[in-house]
RNA sequence: GGGCGUGUAGCCUAGUCUGGAUAGGGCACAGGCCUCCUAAGCCUGGGAUCGCGGGUUCAAAUCCCGUCACGCCCGCCA
């Protein structure tokens, strides 16, 4: 099974067993048993390398002797065609016919499941992401949140986890109260802005109210009424739903959907928040009617002087509820939430409850500084995606004058959002990004269109070939063929390795996709498929089919579309 | 001032967790490749004291200590 579902790991494990067997023979009494730590050698030095230095010093035997003993006293491990000592390393070359046979058969049999785990893991996961305040449209500064969150959710599912993605709707705080106050009290001249989406229109209530210093008292009064359950206030707060609807649409544009929406107000109405306050009261200090906890020598306020609640206490109630519904909670949060998140963890500790795992990302800033809804120095996600689509449209029109309007549109809509996702996910989350249009809209090199283009070439070859069946593993001997096959073989290991709860390395999925596409483009240059003689023709056709399949599988993890023609 | 994070060619970035053989890529730049399955492609070239200084090690971009620069946070906002 492993041979087909994870060919590279299968061969690697064989090599490790072979080495460890050799070690046992060399030093039977050694405890604990010596492990084989394989690494990837530089280009041209084979496929696996065993550094001998550490073992040599442990056994007090020279690296040369160890290598010599291993090489002379044992049969070759399965799937290895050549072994050679080079300096302090023992290098292994994978037999390409063996690898080709396993890998192509694996992909052909497993198809869209290749790379993914069949083994269902225990434990329900709730992955919370985005959870942007519904007071305006999503902006690029925080666009990493949904993209990272959605990609991790896809990765976890591919590894057999049961994942629910959740949006925590902050409908009960100052931000939404500010929006509501503006809606009730401002008379805005709409003649200039006629945006069709509610989030883009209503954000002006929030922005303009934020500029009025006198509005604060009214906003607080409104919030107090709302928390006290005043029906009119509750009705007015519903305006946030239209904004949320706009945010949901923006997310759909980039292929993201949440499984669940949980509204903060639910915990206010159910009495959960009040119950948590009561539980924590014995640990709290009080001041003018407000409540606060001392955590790490800092005062963390739970309620205001007027009795209304603060974010963190509602967040505690939310997490208590969340852990009733799951075993593992993962939150995707901006780096500005680090302190709050740590404090939340301490409070959950205090209550003897589980804590969420948190993945933080740094902001995407503008050259002029941080984006801010309040100040309005901002690039909205909708605008970035629209711009990306229209640039894609221009490119397709230019390159493919033969296509009809409808096809052009379909392809542009596959390229635009994918390019945005790709360019954001390819950088690891903790790195800060300065937003530049040229970079965000890059369609060359390490980008989504590069992979989409290679995929389109695959599709085109396969369309022209018609029905082809079977392959001859021994006929694929060209360097570009072997290179692509090796890349295909490592996909399942990659999917498994990067799935780390503490530090999921989803950015490496783009590296893989890029490697595969680049390898394929070299193959495309070196190895004609349609004009090749049998059995080379069908073998190459099988390889092209496999590249297409694995490209799609990886694209699925990244939430990218593959239009199949460009 | 304290906490967390980041620093790799002109610009962007992988590798850092788990130390190993000439530090991978991309953009930009210079040159070459469409009578040949889509040139959003391919090939060649120049360009890196891995922020800086110590230390540990047979071996340091990677681990430890110090230091500097930048970002985020330190609110009865979220």
PDB file of C-alpha atoms in Angstrom, chain A residues 30 45 67 111 198 213 246 250 303 373 377 410-411 495 522 550:
ATOM      1  CA  UNK A  30      25.100  -0.208  21.281  1.00  0.00           C
ATOM      2  CA  UNK A  45      25.258  13.140  -5.504  1.00  0.00           C
ATOM      3  CA  UNK A  67      30.894   2.816   4.790  1.00  0.00           C
ATOM      4  CA  UNK A 111      -6.042   9.760  -8.785  1.00  0.00           C
ATOM      5  CA  UNK A 198     -23.220  46.767   1.572  1.00  0.00           C
ATOM      6  CA  UNK A 213     -14.960  62.812  19.061  1.00  0.00           C
ATOM      7  CA  UNK A 246     -20.438  41.310   1.916  1.00  0.00           C
ATOM      8  CA  UNK A 250     -15.532  38.458  -0.842  1.00  0.00           C
ATOM      9  CA  UNK A 303     -15.973  44.296  32.457  1.00  0.00           C
ATOM     10  CA  UNK A 373     -10.312  50.855   8.270  1.00  0.00           C
ATOM     11  CA  UNK A 377      -5.554  54.153   4.020  1.00  0.00           C
ATOM     12  CA  UNK A 410     -13.926  31.742 -17.441  1.00  0.00           C
ATOM     13  CA  UNK A 411     -10.136  31.623 -17.703  1.00  0.00           C
ATOM     14  CA  UNK A 495       1.719  16.753   2.520  1.00  0.00           C
ATOM     15  CA  UNK A 522      11.752  21.273 -18.992  1.00  0.00           C
ATOM     16  CA  UNK A 550      -0.789  15.893  -8.984  1.00  0.00           C
TER      17      UNK A 550
END
